[in-house]
Short mmCIF file of C-alpha atoms in Angstrom, two decimals:
data_model
loop_
_atom_site.label_atom_id
_atom_site.label_comp_id
_atom_site.label_asym_id
_atom_site.label_seq_id
_atom_site.Cartn_x
_atom_site.Cartn_y
_atom_site.Cartn_z
CA UNK A 1 0.00 0.00 0.00
CA UNK A 2 1.43 3.39 -1.01
CA UNK A 3 2.10 5.94 1.69
CA UNK A 4 -0.08 9.04 1.33
CA UNK A 5 2.03 12.16 0.93
CA UNK A 6 1.12 15.39 2.65
CA UNK A 7 0.06 18.17 0.31
CA UNK A 8 2.53 21.04 0.50
CA UNK A 9 3.01 24.47 -1.00
CA UNK A 10 5.07 27.59 -0.55
CA UNK A 11 3.16 30.44 1.09
CA UNK A 12 3.53 33.70 2.94
CA UNK A 13 2.08 33.35 6.42
CA UNK A 14 0.90 36.26 8.57
CA UNK A 15 0.18 35.62 12.24
CA UNK A 16 -1.34 38.43 14.31
CA UNK A 17 -2.74 38.85 17.77
CA UNK A 18 -4.04 41.58 20.04
CA UNK A 19 -1.67 42.82 22.70
CA UNK A 20 -3.18 42.61 26.18
CA UNK A 21 -6.37 40.93 24.98
CA UNK A 22 -7.13 39.22 28.30
CA UNK A 23 -6.69 42.52 30.16
CA UNK A 24 -9.00 44.30 27.68
CA UNK A 25 -11.65 41.57 27.96
CA UNK A 26 -11.39 41.57 31.77
CA UNK A 27 -11.90 45.34 31.93
CA UNK A 28 -14.74 45.59 29.38
CA UNK A 29 -15.78 42.36 27.70
CA UNK A 30 -18.73 43.67 25.68
CA UNK A 31 -16.99 46.89 24.62
CA UNK A 32 -13.81 45.06 23.59
CA UNK A 33 -15.70 42.46 21.57
CA UNK A 34 -17.80 45.15 19.85
CA UNK A 35 -14.66 47.17 19.00
CA UNK A 36 -12.88 44.07 17.70
CA UNK A 37 -15.85 43.17 15.47
CA UNK A 38 -15.91 46.71 14.09
CA UNK A 39 -12.16 46.64 13.39
CA UNK A 40 -12.51 43.34 11.56
CA UNK A 41 -15.55 44.43 9.55
CA UNK A 42 -14.25 47.89 8.66
CA UNK A 43 -10.47 47.39 8.41
CA UNK A 44 -8.78 44.02 8.77
CA UNK A 45 -11.05 41.74 6.75
CA UNK A 46 -11.31 44.20 3.83
CA UNK A 47 -7.50 44.64 3.82
CA UNK A 48 -6.97 40.87 3.79
CA UNK A 49 -9.36 40.59 0.83
CA UNK A 50 -7.79 43.57 -0.97
CA UNK A 51 -4.35 41.94 -0.67
CA UNK A 52 -5.60 38.50 -1.77
CA UNK A 53 -5.17 36.77 1.58
CA UNK A 54 -7.11 33.87 3.02
CA UNK A 55 -8.03 33.85 6.68
CA UNK A 56 -7.15 30.32 7.75
CA UNK A 57 -8.39 30.60 11.31
CA UNK A 58 -9.15 33.02 14.08
CA UNK A 59 -8.90 32.65 17.83
CA UNK A 60 -10.25 35.08 20.39
CA UNK A 61 -7.30 37.40 20.00
CA UNK A 62 -5.48 36.10 16.95
CA UNK A 63 -5.63 35.33 13.28
CA UNK A 64 -3.62 33.20 10.87
CA UNK A 65 -3.65 34.36 7.25
CA UNK A 66 -2.16 32.75 4.14
CA UNK A 67 -1.01 34.71 1.08
CA UNK A 68 0.28 33.44 -2.26
CA UNK A 69 2.49 36.55 -2.42
CA UNK A 70 4.83 37.75 0.31
CA UNK A 71 4.55 41.28 -1.12
CA UNK A 72 0.78 41.14 -0.55
CA UNK A 73 1.31 39.84 3.00
CA UNK A 74 3.64 42.70 3.91
CA UNK A 75 1.43 45.32 2.27
CA UNK A 76 -1.57 43.98 4.18
CA UNK A 77 0.32 44.09 7.49
CA UNK A 78 1.48 47.67 6.91
CA UNK A 79 -2.03 48.79 5.89
CA UNK A 80 -3.63 47.14 8.94
CA UNK A 81 -1.08 48.56 11.38
CA UNK A 82 -1.41 52.06 9.91
CA UNK A 83 -5.19 51.76 9.96
CA UNK A 84 -5.20 50.66 13.58
CA UNK A 85 -2.91 53.54 14.57
CA UNK A 86 -5.41 55.95 12.97
CA UNK A 87 -8.36 54.23 14.63
CA UNK A 88 -6.64 54.45 18.03
CA UNK A 89 -6.17 58.23 17.90
CA UNK A 90 -8.10 59.65 20.83
CA UNK A 91 -8.68 56.23 22.41
CA UNK A 92 -7.28 56.01 25.96
CA UNK A 93 -4.14 53.82 26.04
CA UNK A 94 -5.75 51.25 28.35
CA UNK A 95 -8.62 50.74 25.85
CA UNK A 96 -6.62 50.60 22.60
CA UNK A 97 -6.68 47.48 20.49
CA UNK A 98 -3.17 47.03 19.12
CA UNK A 99 -1.97 44.21 16.92
CA UNK A 100 1.44 42.67 16.70
CA UNK A 101 2.30 40.73 13.56
CA UNK A 102 4.81 38.12 12.43
CA UNK A 103 5.34 37.21 8.78
CA UNK A 104 7.28 34.31 7.32
CA UNK A 105 7.49 32.70 3.92
CA UNK A 106 8.02 28.98 3.78
CA UNK A 107 6.79 25.53 3.01
CA UNK A 108 3.46 24.65 4.60
CA UNK A 109 1.48 21.45 4.94
CA UNK A 110 -2.18 21.56 3.92
CA UNK A 111 -4.64 19.82 6.26
CA UNK A 112 -8.15 20.47 4.96
CA UNK A 113 -8.68 24.21 5.40
CA UNK A 114 -5.83 24.44 7.93
CA UNK A 115 -2.12 25.01 7.34
CA UNK A 116 0.68 23.57 9.45
CA UNK A 117 4.46 23.22 9.58
CA UNK A 118 7.61 25.19 10.31
CA UNK A 119 6.57 28.02 7.99
CA UNK A 120 3.51 28.65 10.16
CA UNK A 121 5.34 28.10 13.45
CA UNK A 122 8.02 30.66 12.60
CA UNK A 123 5.39 33.29 11.72
CA UNK A 124 3.66 32.63 15.06
CA UNK A 125 6.94 32.91 17.01
CA UNK A 126 7.80 36.18 15.26
CA UNK A 127 4.37 37.57 16.12
CA UNK A 128 4.94 36.70 19.77
CA UNK A 129 8.16 38.74 19.79
CA UNK A 130 6.81 41.79 17.97
CA UNK A 131 6.15 45.01 19.85
CA UNK A 132 2.62 46.41 20.10
CA UNK A 133 1.73 47.98 16.75
CA UNK A 134 4.74 46.34 15.13
CA UNK A 135 5.68 43.66 12.65
CA UNK A 136 8.60 41.26 12.63
CA UNK A 137 9.57 39.35 9.51
CA UNK A 138 11.99 36.57 8.71
CA UNK A 139 14.97 37.16 6.45
CA UNK A 140 13.21 35.19 3.71
CA UNK A 141 10.38 37.75 3.74
CA UNK A 142 12.73 40.72 3.61
CA UNK A 143 14.69 39.11 0.76
CA UNK A 144 11.49 38.73 -1.27
CA UNK A 145 10.21 42.28 -0.76
CA UNK A 146 13.50 44.21 -0.60
CA UNK A 147 13.43 45.39 -4.25
CA UNK A 148 9.64 45.43 -4.60
CA UNK A 149 8.52 47.65 -1.74
CA UNK A 150 10.03 50.88 -0.51
CA UNK A 151 10.05 49.87 3.14
CA UNK A 152 12.86 50.00 5.67
CA UNK A 153 13.69 46.95 7.76
CA UNK A 154 15.97 46.89 10.78
CA UNK A 155 18.07 43.73 11.10
CA UNK A 156 17.72 42.42 14.66
CA UNK A 157 20.07 39.49 14.11
CA UNK A 158 19.71 35.76 14.52
CA UNK A 159 17.17 34.66 17.12
CA UNK A 160 16.51 31.34 18.74
CA UNK A 161 12.76 30.74 18.49
CA UNK A 162 10.95 28.35 20.80
CA UNK A 163 10.79 24.82 19.33
CA UNK A 164 12.39 25.89 16.03
CA UNK A 165 15.48 23.80 15.24
CA UNK A 166 17.63 26.57 13.75
CA UNK A 167 18.10 30.27 14.48
CA UNK A 168 16.05 32.65 12.34
CA UNK A 169 17.27 36.07 11.17
CA UNK A 170 14.65 38.54 12.37
CA UNK A 171 13.94 41.97 10.95
CA UNK A 172 11.71 44.70 12.30
CA UNK A 173 9.32 46.08 9.73
CA UNK A 174 8.03 49.56 9.04
CA UNK A 175 6.79 51.40 12.09
CA UNK A 176 8.10 48.73 14.45
CA UNK A 177 10.39 49.34 17.34
CA UNK A 178 11.84 45.84 17.31
CA UNK A 179 11.46 42.93 19.67
CA UNK A 180 9.35 43.10 22.79
CA UNK A 181 11.76 41.61 25.32
CA UNK A 182 9.45 42.43 28.22
CA UNK A 183 6.50 40.46 29.42
CA UNK A 184 3.35 41.28 27.49
CA UNK A 185 0.33 41.62 29.77
CA UNK A 186 -2.21 38.94 28.99
#
């Protein structure tokens, strides 16, 4: 009997979450959920569609998005972060919804509508290190967009990422301050 091979493809993966989501929910559950729905309806979902992304899954405070183009993934991230900064003008700091984003390009395994593998795991680890309102990308992402987008990236060096076998070169994207080395309130 022949062994069934996993279906694979190369993809750009964007992982995002809301900084301090548990704190926001604890302080104002209904208001936070209403604001999050409005942000998705009016900003994030339209930007994902505009940049040809596919929302793979959402969690309470996070989203995993697949793009066929790494340029589209980075453009989407920049547009969403800029849009959120505009939407947060005048909102008290303790009530702001701020995303942090990680983007990687790599081989993924297809499992129904889900995607799995190191390519996804690296994007998720980068997201976890990003500062509020910031984006971290892998070197592979920067190499793909370097001559296609007029964006500045700061090289943060090689990083050991949890449960990833090899170090990953990490770069801070436009508008990002780098790596959040402090504990993020959850």
